[in-house]
Each structure stands twice: as C-alpha cells, then as structure tokens.
Amino acid sequence: MERKTITTQPIEGQKPGTSGLRKKTKVFMKPHYLENFVQAVWQAIDGVAGKTLVLGGDGRYFNDRAAQVILRMAAAGGARKVIVGQDALLSTPAASNLIRKRGADGGLIMSASHNPGGIHEDFGIKYNIANGGPAPAEITDKIYAATETLTSYDILETQDVDISTPGSFDLAGMEVEVVDPVADYLELMSQLFDFNALRGLFQSGFTMRFDAMHAITGPYATAVLENALGAAAGTVVNGTPSPDFGGGHPDPNPTWAKTLMDEMMGPDAPDFGAASDGDGDRNMIVGRGIYVTPSDSLAVLAANAHLAPGYSGGLKGVARSMPTSRALDRVAEARGLACYETPTGWKFFGNLLDAGRATLCGEESAGTGSDHVREKDGLWAVLLWLSVLAASGKSVADILAAHWAEFGRNYYSRHDYEAVESTAAERLMQALRDQLPDLPGQTVAGLTVALADEFAYDDPVDGSRAEGQGIRVMFDDGARVVFRLSGTGTVGATLRVYLERLENDPALQQLDAQEALAPVIAAAEALAGIGERTGRVGPDVMT
Ligand code: VG1
Ligand code: CO
C-alpha cells in the first residue's frame, strides 16, 4: 500500500448549497472531482490527521465507489478511524446519531437526498460536524475556498476494502470499523418512544403503509415498524434500497409519492400512511383520506410531543424555517414556548438545538426533527405521529380538525417551477427585490401588502448573519407569499413559491388548499409575473 500525492487543479463550481455539494453523478465521476472536494474538506477542518469520522450514504449509484475513495483518502491523510455503515450505507439521521454517540470529529454523508439517483441523475456529498449536524457556512465557505486553490490530494494506492460485514480492520494505520447501519438508530428510537404502547396500537388492528421509495429508509422502517413494533408484514413497501431508487424520484410529496397518495385516498385505505426520501431525513404524513402538510405536521407534533416519553418533560422551544407556515407559531404562542424563524436548511437549527433553546424543529419541505440528533429525521417523525395516534385514539383527520379548531388553520402550499432557465429565474428575483421598497400599502390582486422584505437571519447563539434568504410579502389579512431559489437543484434554477393564508373560522377550515389559497396564488403571479418570465403555465410540483 503506497501513499500517493496526486497533482490536480481546482475544479469550478464545487460550492456546497443548502445541503452539501450536489451534481450530476457523471460530474462526480469525472477524474479528480470527488477527490478534490474531499481534500478540500480535509483542508477546511485543518487536516484529517488523528481524526475519527463517520461515513455512509443512501446507497445511490456511485455510493460504493465514492466510499472506497474516501476511505483511501482518510487513511492517506492520517485519520485515526473511520466508522462506516455496512456496505457504505447510513441514513442521514443514523449518521448524525453515530457521530454524536461515538464522539466522532465529524462525518461524510454521500447523498443527494431527495434528488433522483442513478448514473444519469444526481450524486452528492455533505460534511457534518462533531455535533452531528450539517457544517455551518463558516466551514462550507472554507471548503469552497479550498476547492479554488487546491493543487494536490493524498490517496492510498490499494485494492478495495471489504466493508460488507461488521467488524474492524486496519487500513495503512487507520482503523476501519464497519457497523450495522440500523442497530444504534433502533436503540435511540426505543429510548424516545414507548415501544410497548406502539406495539399495542398495531395489535389493536391499526393499519399502516410506509413507502420507503426504494431508498435508504427501507431497512430502518422494516426493522422498527415490522420487526420491533409488530406492524403487519407488507406495511413497508419499496423497502429495498436501489441505486436509482427504482427509477423514481425519492421525494416524499403528493406528486412523487402518488401511489401512496392514491391508496390513502382510496376506499381501502389503511389508517395511516407515510413516506420518506432518498437519505431518510424527510417524511410525508397522510391520514385515511387526508394529506397533512409538513407545516401542519410540525405544529401538531409540537402541540402533542409530550405524549411520547422522550418529550414528556415538555419542549424547551421550537423553530421553523422562514418559508414554513406559521401554524407552529400559533402553538408556541398558546403554550408559551419560544419560537425561532431561521433560513432554509437544517444547518441553521444546530446552534439552537445545541444551546438548548429549541427541542423541535421543522421545515415545510417535509423535514421534522428534534434534539435527539442534529438532522431532520423521517422515521422519527412517523414514530412521534404514531405515539400521538396511540395516546389519543383519534384518527389523523380528527386530530387535524381539532388542531385547526383550537389554533386556526394555516392553509399552505408550495409551488415549484423546476429547471427554469437560470438567468430568467435570477431576473424574476431581482425584479421582486427592486419592488420591495414600494410594496407596503399597495394592493396586489385584491390583497393589501403590509410588509415586504428580503429575509436575513441573525443567529442568536453565535451572532452570525445570513442574508438573501428569500423574499417575503405579507398581506394585511395575515396571508403571505415567499419566493426563493432552491439551493439543491442540479439543472438550471428551481423557483419555489410558498403560499399561506390563515383561516380561523372552523366552518371554513375544510376547503381544498389550492382553492383556499387562490387569492394568494393570484397575488404571487401579479407580483412576480411567473408565467411571463419563466414561460411556464403552472408549477411542476405542488406540495
Ligand atoms: C430543500 C428544502 C430545504 C431542505 C433542503 C435539504 O432546499 O427546501 O428545506 O433543508 O432541501 O433537504 P432548497 O434549497 O432546494 O429549497 V434534503 O432532505 O434534500 O437534504
Ligand atoms: Co433528505
């Protein structure tokens, strides 16, 4: 085994986005592409020498190859140890848990999350820090800067190592520990939730469908729901991870999880439905005949988390990303909880969780989590919902109706325009930015603007500031529209339009969300001229 220093040159565009670096798989497979980025990570953390890292991914195409490269580079860099999931698999929340539990210095997660996988689709890589959470901007900026000046990387010349069975071995002085990807995560869940009560729920005839979307959550959901909790065999569908996610799009929303949606809206629907994304950190919740928006799900969980043992002492506070609906704020207000509003992306919750200011966090993009790890956690959210259902004995529809009657309903939807031509998208955002000073007081499609700004966040823990985090327009009746460009796409630009309107009258809380939001949708179009500027007649995805 020989340690080699390979000469390279900076590669353009290796700038981490909302959640790591995501590119077409074929781009990642180009000579030096992955290696340059990994070396830049080592540089950003002042070298990998002596460090212990966690490594795993969601099993998408190139996951296995990338893992071998990273192991060889960690060994060449003098790392003390790498804890790797068997076959290089780990869900994102399981990786976060392992980093924390083992006191590792950080970890590398190989995933492009909800983006499709396969040789013609996307691959990604993300660095997490010692608290188990995504690296903050301070570190991702350093990584990017390093990619721009890099001239060489170190790598071991050796055969592939066998990581198909748990156990430890030596790789040129570095220990490689291969672990069962599910075991530690299962143990953590059993500490947070009352498994006996959940077993009782399934014994009482409660039925469920969990769509793992051919992604990493399959083995976790099968182990937890079917094996530990006794849900019927077949509860978990599409449970075997495949490198291209069965040719599907592992994004748990009504568009991409349509089969599950159809089943839940059909005559023989189970009591409860759920799905998760490529790397297992997102969740979609559906009741029989009713879809739960992620924003509502977060609010319901905040109002009821005390029903699970892990949260019986109450919540320290809650947090949501800015575009997430303000349903959570209403719960926080009623319960006297601090409520934080952060930019999009889980990395912004890390400080709040570490400082004990928030226990529960969430995003409208189907991410919910708590201080048990430093990532959002799809299966955890499902178990918390099951705990609420078991303790209350109510259906999902009844829980939602009661929640809206108590707190009001924040009608909510996100409209995505995908792969829009980048310049057109930038121009649209700039035109909105230019209008901001003049908007307050104006009437747009019948709604009067109360406030309009571009969101900036001052972190209350470390004082760091994040600017340019989305344009928001609030109307005087409490409605709101937010515009942002995605930071996870790999083709052109994705415009996200977040729409929200509050309805306090229980008689008007059962409308179709798109109908209820029609005035806000019209105002968004009037403000941004989406059709004209993008050439699109409608959104590609509505959540
Ligand atoms: C999207 C979501 C954001 C989420 C991020 C990573 O980012 O909107 O809420 O944190 O994906 O999630 P963007 O920049 O495309 O809007 V995952 O599960 O894809 O790591
Ligand atoms: Co994800």
mmCIF file of N, CA, C and O in Angstrom, residues 51-88:
data_model
loop_
_atom_site.group_PDB
_atom_site.id
_atom_site.type_symbol
_atom_site.label_atom_id
_atom_site.label_comp_id
_atom_site.label_asym_id
_atom_site.label_seq_id
_atom_site.Cartn_x
_atom_site.Cartn_y
_atom_site.Cartn_z
ATOM 1 N N LYS A 51 -8.041 12.216 13.284
ATOM 2 C CA LYS A 51 -9.483 12.389 13.496
ATOM 3 C C LYS A 51 -10.264 11.089 13.312
ATOM 4 O O LYS A 51 -9.823 10.158 12.628
ATOM 5 N N THR A 52 -11.446 11.062 13.911
ATOM 6 C CA THR A 52 -12.380 9.957 13.739
ATOM 7 C C THR A 52 -13.594 10.473 12.985
ATOM 8 O O THR A 52 -14.188 11.478 13.373
ATOM 9 N N LEU A 53 -13.916 9.797 11.902
ATOM 10 C CA LEU A 53 -15.041 10.233 11.067
ATOM 11 C C LEU A 53 -16.062 9.120 10.912
ATOM 12 O O LEU A 53 -15.726 7.933 10.994
ATOM 13 N N VAL A 54 -17.305 9.522 10.646
ATOM 14 C CA VAL A 54 -18.361 8.568 10.298
ATOM 15 C C VAL A 54 -18.582 8.685 8.789
ATOM 16 O O VAL A 54 -18.507 9.781 8.229
ATOM 17 N N LEU A 55 -18.839 7.569 8.138
ATOM 18 C CA LEU A 55 -19.033 7.578 6.679
ATOM 19 C C LEU A 55 -20.191 6.660 6.295
ATOM 20 O O LEU A 55 -20.277 5.517 6.752
ATOM 21 N N GLY A 56 -21.071 7.183 5.460
ATOM 22 C CA GLY A 56 -22.168 6.345 4.955
ATOM 23 C C GLY A 56 -22.973 7.147 3.957
ATOM 24 O O GLY A 56 -22.793 8.370 3.822
ATOM 25 N N GLY A 57 -23.858 6.472 3.259
ATOM 26 C CA GLY A 57 -24.668 7.171 2.270
ATOM 27 C C GLY A 57 -25.976 6.444 2.017
ATOM 28 O O GLY A 57 -26.264 5.417 2.644
ATOM 29 N N ASP A 58 -26.748 7.018 1.088
ATOM 30 C CA ASP A 58 -28.097 6.492 0.883
ATOM 31 C C ASP A 58 -28.174 5.379 -0.163
ATOM 32 O O ASP A 58 -29.254 4.956 -0.549
ATOM 33 N N GLY A 59 -27.019 4.917 -0.619
ATOM 34 C CA GLY A 59 -26.997 3.744 -1.497
ATOM 35 C C GLY A 59 -27.210 4.049 -2.958
ATOM 36 O O GLY A 59 -27.302 3.140 -3.785
ATOM 37 N N ARG A 60 -27.244 5.330 -3.301
ATOM 38 C CA ARG A 60 -27.448 5.659 -4.717
ATOM 39 C C ARG A 60 -26.209 5.306 -5.533
ATOM 40 O O ARG A 60 -25.119 5.101 -4.992
ATOM 41 N N TYR A 61 -26.393 5.254 -6.830
ATOM 42 C CA TYR A 61 -25.328 4.918 -7.771
ATOM 43 C C TYR A 61 -24.069 5.722 -7.430
ATOM 44 O O TYR A 61 -24.139 6.929 -7.242
ATOM 45 N N PHE A 62 -22.920 5.053 -7.358
ATOM 46 C CA PHE A 62 -21.623 5.653 -7.067
ATOM 47 C C PHE A 62 -21.332 5.742 -5.567
ATOM 48 O O PHE A 62 -20.208 6.050 -5.174
ATOM 49 N N ASN A 63 -22.338 5.439 -4.715
ATOM 50 C CA ASN A 63 -22.148 5.449 -3.261
ATOM 51 C C ASN A 63 -20.984 4.512 -2.877
ATOM 52 O O ASN A 63 -20.080 4.882 -2.116
ATOM 53 N N ASP A 64 -21.008 3.286 -3.437
ATOM 54 C CA ASP A 64 -19.996 2.296 -3.064
ATOM 55 C C ASP A 64 -18.600 2.711 -3.541
ATOM 56 O O ASP A 64 -17.619 2.598 -2.813
ATOM 57 N N ARG A 65 -18.524 3.261 -4.753
ATOM 58 C CA ARG A 65 -17.221 3.673 -5.292
ATOM 59 C C ARG A 65 -16.670 4.864 -4.494
ATOM 60 O O ARG A 65 -15.490 4.918 -4.153
ATOM 61 N N ALA A 66 -17.548 5.828 -4.233
ATOM 62 C CA ALA A 66 -17.114 7.026 -3.505
ATOM 63 C C ALA A 66 -16.603 6.649 -2.116
ATOM 64 O O ALA A 66 -15.613 7.208 -1.626
ATOM 65 N N ALA A 67 -17.261 5.680 -1.480
ATOM 66 C CA ALA A 67 -16.843 5.267 -0.135
ATOM 67 C C ALA A 67 -15.409 4.731 -0.160
ATOM 68 O O ALA A 67 -14.602 5.032 0.728
ATOM 69 N N GLN A 68 -15.079 3.952 -1.185
ATOM 70 C CA GLN A 68 -13.720 3.403 -1.276
ATOM 71 C C GLN A 68 -12.684 4.528 -1.424
ATOM 72 O O GLN A 68 -11.629 4.513 -0.789
ATOM 73 N N VAL A 69 -13.018 5.509 -2.237
ATOM 74 C CA VAL A 69 -12.106 6.643 -2.441
ATOM 75 C C VAL A 69 -11.917 7.405 -1.128
ATOM 76 O O VAL A 69 -10.797 7.755 -0.732
ATOM 77 N N ILE A 70 -13.030 7.656 -0.428
ATOM 78 C CA ILE A 70 -12.953 8.439 0.810
ATOM 79 C C ILE A 70 -12.146 7.681 1.873
ATOM 80 O O ILE A 70 -11.322 8.280 2.583
ATOM 81 N N LEU A 71 -12.337 6.370 1.961
ATOM 82 C CA LEU A 71 -11.560 5.582 2.923
ATOM 83 C C LEU A 71 -10.064 5.672 2.594
ATOM 84 O O LEU A 71 -9.231 5.862 3.488
ATOM 85 N N ARG A 72 -9.732 5.568 1.317
ATOM 86 C CA ARG A 72 -8.303 5.644 0.931
ATOM 87 C C ARG A 72 -7.724 7.027 1.208
ATOM 88 O O ARG A 72 -6.574 7.158 1.587
ATOM 89 N N MET A 73 -8.564 8.064 1.026
ATOM 90 C CA MET A 73 -8.067 9.425 1.277
ATOM 91 C C MET A 73 -7.962 9.719 2.768
ATOM 92 O O MET A 73 -7.066 10.441 3.203
ATOM 93 N N ALA A 74 -8.889 9.170 3.545
ATOM 94 C CA ALA A 74 -8.815 9.372 5.003
ATOM 95 C C ALA A 74 -7.559 8.696 5.542
ATOM 96 O O ALA A 74 -6.816 9.269 6.348
ATOM 97 N N ALA A 75 -7.299 7.479 5.060
ATOM 98 C CA ALA A 75 -6.101 6.758 5.514
ATOM 99 C C ALA A 75 -4.838 7.516 5.100
ATOM 100 O O ALA A 75 -3.912 7.690 5.906
ATOM 101 N N ALA A 76 -4.814 7.992 3.862
ATOM 102 C CA ALA A 76 -3.637 8.722 3.381
ATOM 103 C C ALA A 76 -3.422 10.016 4.166
ATOM 104 O O ALA A 76 -2.301 10.453 4.368
ATOM 105 N N GLY A 77 -4.526 10.595 4.626
ATOM 106 C CA GLY A 77 -4.435 11.849 5.381
ATOM 107 C C GLY A 77 -4.105 11.625 6.852
ATOM 108 O O GLY A 77 -4.005 12.577 7.618
ATOM 109 N N GLY A 78 -4.005 10.358 7.266
ATOM 110 C CA GLY A 78 -3.619 10.063 8.642
ATOM 111 C C GLY A 78 -4.762 10.036 9.632
ATOM 112 O O GLY A 78 -4.546 10.181 10.840
ATOM 113 N N ALA A 79 -5.987 9.840 9.150
ATOM 114 C CA ALA A 79 -7.116 9.756 10.076
ATOM 115 C C ALA A 79 -6.901 8.605 11.056
ATOM 116 O O ALA A 79 -6.266 7.599 10.720
ATOM 117 N N ARG A 80 -7.431 8.768 12.264
ATOM 118 C CA ARG A 80 -7.284 7.713 13.272
ATOM 119 C C ARG A 80 -8.235 6.565 12.963
ATOM 120 O O ARG A 80 -7.887 5.397 13.030
ATOM 121 N N LYS A 81 -9.498 6.956 12.587
ATOM 122 C CA LYS A 81 -10.508 5.919 12.449
ATOM 123 C C LYS A 81 -11.655 6.400 11.575
ATOM 124 O O LYS A 81 -12.022 7.581 11.602
ATOM 125 N N VAL A 82 -12.230 5.488 10.805
ATOM 126 C CA VAL A 82 -13.483 5.781 10.108
ATOM 127 C C VAL A 82 -14.506 4.723 10.508
ATOM 128 O O VAL A 82 -14.239 3.516 10.412
ATOM 129 N N ILE A 83 -15.645 5.185 10.993
ATOM 130 C CA ILE A 83 -16.750 4.286 11.318
ATOM 131 C C ILE A 83 -17.682 4.314 10.118
ATOM 132 O O ILE A 83 -18.237 5.365 9.780
ATOM 133 N N VAL A 84 -17.814 3.185 9.448
ATOM 134 C CA VAL A 84 -18.566 3.183 8.195
ATOM 135 C C VAL A 84 -19.745 2.217 8.295
ATOM 136 O O VAL A 84 -19.632 1.144 8.893
ATOM 137 N N GLY A 85 -20.869 2.620 7.758
ATOM 138 C CA GLY A 85 -22.031 1.730 7.729
ATOM 139 C C GLY A 85 -21.738 0.552 6.809
ATOM 140 O O GLY A 85 -21.024 0.690 5.810
ATOM 141 N N GLN A 86 -22.250 -0.627 7.162
ATOM 142 C CA GLN A 86 -22.069 -1.815 6.336
ATOM 143 C C GLN A 86 -22.477 -1.504 4.891
ATOM 144 O O GLN A 86 -23.521 -0.890 4.666
ATOM 145 N N ASP A 87 -21.668 -1.913 3.940
ATOM 146 C CA ASP A 87 -21.893 -1.625 2.515
ATOM 147 C C ASP A 87 -21.978 -0.117 2.244
ATOM 148 O O ASP A 87 -22.611 0.320 1.281
ATOM 149 N N ALA A 88 -21.376 0.672 3.127
ATOM 150 C CA ALA A 88 -21.325 2.135 2.993
ATOM 151 C C ALA A 88 -22.715 2.766 3.059
ATOM 152 O O ALA A 88 -22.957 3.825 2.493
#
